[in-house]
């Protein structure tokens, strides 16, 4: 069963896209210490990145 890569993460209760994430934040997300945002979740909730202001999409 394949699992899709996350397209963002919840950092300080704000959605942040992968393009705006710092390297240490990405590593922390991959280790499971911060919540990742899946493509389905971003689409359902129509999330916008707190740093760049763009819609988080795949």
PDB file of C-alpha atoms in Angstrom:
ATOM      1  CA  UNK A   1       0.000   0.000   0.000  1.00  0.00           C
ATOM      2  CA  UNK A   2       1.571   3.296  -1.103  1.00  0.00           C
ATOM      3  CA  UNK A   3       1.195   6.455   0.914  1.00  0.00           C
ATOM      4  CA  UNK A   4       1.325   9.833  -0.799  1.00  0.00           C
ATOM      5  CA  UNK A   5       3.852  12.406   0.297  1.00  0.00           C
ATOM      6  CA  UNK A   6       2.398  15.232   2.384  1.00  0.00           C
ATOM      7  CA  UNK A   7       2.028  18.583   0.634  1.00  0.00           C
ATOM      8  CA  UNK A   8       2.354  20.676   3.764  1.00  0.00           C
ATOM      9  CA  UNK A   9       2.241  20.679   7.540  1.00  0.00           C
ATOM     10  CA  UNK A  10       0.521  22.310  10.479  1.00  0.00           C
ATOM     11  CA  UNK A  11       3.165  24.537  12.087  1.00  0.00           C
ATOM     12  CA  UNK A  12       2.079  26.540  15.140  1.00  0.00           C
ATOM     13  CA  UNK A  13      -1.555  25.772  14.214  1.00  0.00           C
ATOM     14  CA  UNK A  14      -1.073  27.368  10.776  1.00  0.00           C
ATOM     15  CA  UNK A  15      -1.006  25.491   7.450  1.00  0.00           C
ATOM     16  CA  UNK A  16       2.337  25.802   5.630  1.00  0.00           C
ATOM     17  CA  UNK A  17       3.101  24.474   2.131  1.00  0.00           C
ATOM     18  CA  UNK A  18       6.187  22.343   1.390  1.00  0.00           C
ATOM     19  CA  UNK A  19       7.769  25.203  -0.563  1.00  0.00           C
ATOM     20  CA  UNK A  20       7.763  27.483   2.467  1.00  0.00           C
ATOM     21  CA  UNK A  21       8.868  24.903   5.012  1.00  0.00           C
ATOM     22  CA  UNK A  22      12.388  25.098   6.428  1.00  0.00           C
ATOM     23  CA  UNK A  23      14.565  22.002   6.266  1.00  0.00           C
ATOM     24  CA  UNK A  24      14.322  21.346  10.007  1.00  0.00           C
ATOM     25  CA  UNK A  25      10.526  21.601   9.795  1.00  0.00           C
ATOM     26  CA  UNK A  26      10.464  19.042   6.959  1.00  0.00           C
ATOM     27  CA  UNK A  27      12.632  16.635   8.940  1.00  0.00           C
ATOM     28  CA  UNK A  28      10.436  17.086  12.005  1.00  0.00           C
ATOM     29  CA  UNK A  29       7.329  16.409   9.883  1.00  0.00           C
ATOM     30  CA  UNK A  30       8.837  13.255   8.371  1.00  0.00           C
ATOM     31  CA  UNK A  31       9.696  12.003  11.840  1.00  0.00           C
ATOM     32  CA  UNK A  32       6.077  12.499  12.869  1.00  0.00           C
ATOM     33  CA  UNK A  33       6.479  15.249  15.459  1.00  0.00           C
ATOM     34  CA  UNK A  34       4.301  17.758  13.584  1.00  0.00           C
ATOM     35  CA  UNK A  35       1.104  16.963  11.699  1.00  0.00           C
ATOM     36  CA  UNK A  36       1.387  16.616   7.934  1.00  0.00           C
ATOM     37  CA  UNK A  37      -1.251  17.891   5.513  1.00  0.00           C
ATOM     38  CA  UNK A  38      -2.386  15.411   2.871  1.00  0.00           C
ATOM     39  CA  UNK A  39      -3.644  16.410  -0.571  1.00  0.00           C
ATOM     40  CA  UNK A  40      -7.157  15.297   0.399  1.00  0.00           C
ATOM     41  CA  UNK A  41      -7.179  17.401   3.569  1.00  0.00           C
ATOM     42  CA  UNK A  42      -5.920  20.492   1.715  1.00  0.00           C
ATOM     43  CA  UNK A  43      -8.594  20.048  -0.960  1.00  0.00           C
ATOM     44  CA  UNK A  44     -11.424  19.464   1.534  1.00  0.00           C
ATOM     45  CA  UNK A  45     -10.541  22.406   3.773  1.00  0.00           C
ATOM     46  CA  UNK A  46      -9.357  24.743   0.969  1.00  0.00           C
ATOM     47  CA  UNK A  47      -6.165  25.573   2.903  1.00  0.00           C
ATOM     48  CA  UNK A  48      -3.978  28.612   2.222  1.00  0.00           C
ATOM     49  CA  UNK A  49      -0.307  28.774   3.255  1.00  0.00           C
ATOM     50  CA  UNK A  50       0.253  31.116   6.200  1.00  0.00           C
ATOM     51  CA  UNK A  51       3.656  32.173   4.837  1.00  0.00           C
ATOM     52  CA  UNK A  52       3.235  32.769   1.093  1.00  0.00           C
ATOM     53  CA  UNK A  53      -0.548  33.189   0.915  1.00  0.00           C
ATOM     54  CA  UNK A  54      -1.003  30.683  -1.928  1.00  0.00           C
ATOM     55  CA  UNK A  55      -3.523  27.877  -1.919  1.00  0.00           C
ATOM     56  CA  UNK A  56      -1.977  24.591  -0.799  1.00  0.00           C
ATOM     57  CA  UNK A  57      -2.477  22.178  -3.686  1.00  0.00           C
ATOM     58  CA  UNK A  58      -0.768  19.180  -5.157  1.00  0.00           C
TER      59      UNK A  58
END
